[in-house]
């Protein structure tokens, strides 16, 4: 089991996130109120992880990366998208570590 933002997820759920993204529906990460709460409780970790990822991808910050194609982006949507982006990044990282550990 892996713990991400206070939720326990097994390897199969991480693979679902990796293959289908968070939009596929992950318990505890569906409703705006859940996502805002996750962001509010773990904003430093979420922003640091997402900013580093966005910088690696295209030299931007995470908020710029997720909102660049939408001029009418609301703050609650930014929080939700950052939580989902964080979860997708971490699912990839955890699965890589897990698979590397299985090979050894």
Tab-separated table of C-alpha atoms in Angstrom:
chain	number	residue	atom	x	y	z
A	1	UNK	CA	0.000	0.000	0.000
A	2	UNK	CA	1.075	3.528	-0.769
A	3	UNK	CA	-0.173	6.654	0.983
A	4	UNK	CA	-0.742	9.770	-1.103
A	5	UNK	CA	-2.289	12.874	0.437
A	6	UNK	CA	-3.727	10.834	3.282
A	7	UNK	CA	-5.309	8.128	1.104
A	8	UNK	CA	-4.064	4.540	0.876
A	9	UNK	CA	-3.748	3.198	-2.653
A	10	UNK	CA	-2.626	-0.232	-3.805
A	11	UNK	CA	-0.447	-0.965	-6.833
A	12	UNK	CA	-3.479	-1.682	-9.016
A	13	UNK	CA	-4.992	1.733	-8.222
A	14	UNK	CA	-1.653	3.420	-8.996
A	15	UNK	CA	-1.584	1.591	-12.339
A	16	UNK	CA	-5.138	2.792	-13.052
A	17	UNK	CA	-4.009	6.353	-12.349
A	18	UNK	CA	-0.952	5.904	-14.549
A	19	UNK	CA	-2.955	4.413	-17.426
A	20	UNK	CA	-6.148	6.473	-17.266
A	21	UNK	CA	-5.323	9.563	-15.209
A	22	UNK	CA	-7.254	10.904	-12.256
A	23	UNK	CA	-10.212	11.814	-14.469
A	24	UNK	CA	-11.033	8.101	-14.480
A	25	UNK	CA	-12.301	8.549	-10.919
A	26	UNK	CA	-10.370	7.809	-7.746
A	27	UNK	CA	-12.177	7.589	-4.431
A	28	UNK	CA	-11.317	10.536	-2.208
A	29	UNK	CA	-10.348	12.674	-5.211
A	30	UNK	CA	-13.619	13.213	-7.057
A	31	UNK	CA	-15.535	16.100	-5.515
A	32	UNK	CA	-14.298	19.680	-5.552
A	33	UNK	CA	-14.569	19.872	-1.756
A	34	UNK	CA	-12.321	16.789	-1.397
A	35	UNK	CA	-9.769	18.197	-3.811
A	36	UNK	CA	-9.734	21.638	-2.186
A	37	UNK	CA	-9.237	20.033	1.220
A	38	UNK	CA	-6.329	17.942	-0.094
A	39	UNK	CA	-4.757	21.034	-1.636
A	40	UNK	CA	-5.228	23.121	1.494
A	41	UNK	CA	-3.663	20.421	3.699
A	42	UNK	CA	-0.715	19.554	1.425
A	43	UNK	CA	-0.245	22.676	-0.715
A	44	UNK	CA	3.514	22.976	-0.120
A	45	UNK	CA	4.221	19.399	-1.201
A	46	UNK	CA	1.784	19.596	-4.117
A	47	UNK	CA	3.179	22.871	-5.451
A	48	UNK	CA	6.800	21.825	-5.040
A	49	UNK	CA	6.233	18.526	-6.868
A	50	UNK	CA	4.107	20.030	-9.644
A	51	UNK	CA	6.367	23.040	-10.147
A	52	UNK	CA	9.428	20.806	-10.493
A	53	UNK	CA	7.595	18.585	-12.974
A	54	UNK	CA	6.353	21.561	-15.033
A	55	UNK	CA	9.833	23.067	-15.052
A	56	UNK	CA	11.254	19.768	-16.304
A	57	UNK	CA	8.568	19.514	-19.018
A	58	UNK	CA	8.564	23.016	-20.454
A	59	UNK	CA	10.327	25.426	-18.107
A	60	UNK	CA	7.109	26.810	-16.624
A	61	UNK	CA	5.503	26.678	-13.206
A	62	UNK	CA	2.625	24.300	-12.505
A	63	UNK	CA	-0.117	26.940	-12.420
A	64	UNK	CA	1.012	28.312	-15.780
A	65	UNK	CA	1.233	24.785	-17.195
A	66	UNK	CA	-2.309	23.766	-16.250
A	67	UNK	CA	-4.027	27.078	-17.026
A	68	UNK	CA	-2.256	28.163	-20.211
A	69	UNK	CA	-5.119	27.267	-22.550
A	70	UNK	CA	-7.965	28.727	-20.498
A	71	UNK	CA	-8.389	32.445	-19.859
A	72	UNK	CA	-11.353	31.908	-17.524
A	73	UNK	CA	-9.701	29.549	-15.043
A	74	UNK	CA	-11.093	29.603	-11.498
A	75	UNK	CA	-9.054	29.116	-8.339
A	76	UNK	CA	-11.020	26.034	-7.242
A	77	UNK	CA	-10.294	24.439	-10.624
A	78	UNK	CA	-6.596	25.255	-10.268
A	79	UNK	CA	-6.526	23.535	-6.869
A	80	UNK	CA	-8.332	20.484	-8.243
A	81	UNK	CA	-6.080	20.198	-11.286
A	82	UNK	CA	-2.934	20.581	-9.190
A	83	UNK	CA	-4.056	17.768	-6.882
A	84	UNK	CA	-4.781	15.536	-9.874
A	85	UNK	CA	-1.460	16.423	-11.522
A	86	UNK	CA	0.367	15.690	-8.266
A	87	UNK	CA	-1.340	12.299	-7.955
A	88	UNK	CA	-0.454	11.371	-11.532
A	89	UNK	CA	3.185	12.391	-11.023
A	90	UNK	CA	3.471	10.469	-7.753
A	91	UNK	CA	1.710	7.374	-9.149
A	92	UNK	CA	4.346	7.266	-11.899
A	93	UNK	CA	7.178	7.733	-9.383
A	94	UNK	CA	5.890	5.121	-6.927
A	95	UNK	CA	5.276	2.563	-9.668
A	96	UNK	CA	8.772	3.098	-11.046
A	97	UNK	CA	10.248	2.541	-7.580
A	98	UNK	CA	8.026	-0.504	-7.046
A	99	UNK	CA	8.956	-2.062	-10.386
A	100	UNK	CA	12.657	-1.317	-9.853
A	101	UNK	CA	12.422	-3.050	-6.470
A	102	UNK	CA	10.811	-6.125	-8.022
A	103	UNK	CA	13.679	-6.460	-10.513
A	104	UNK	CA	16.293	-6.626	-7.753
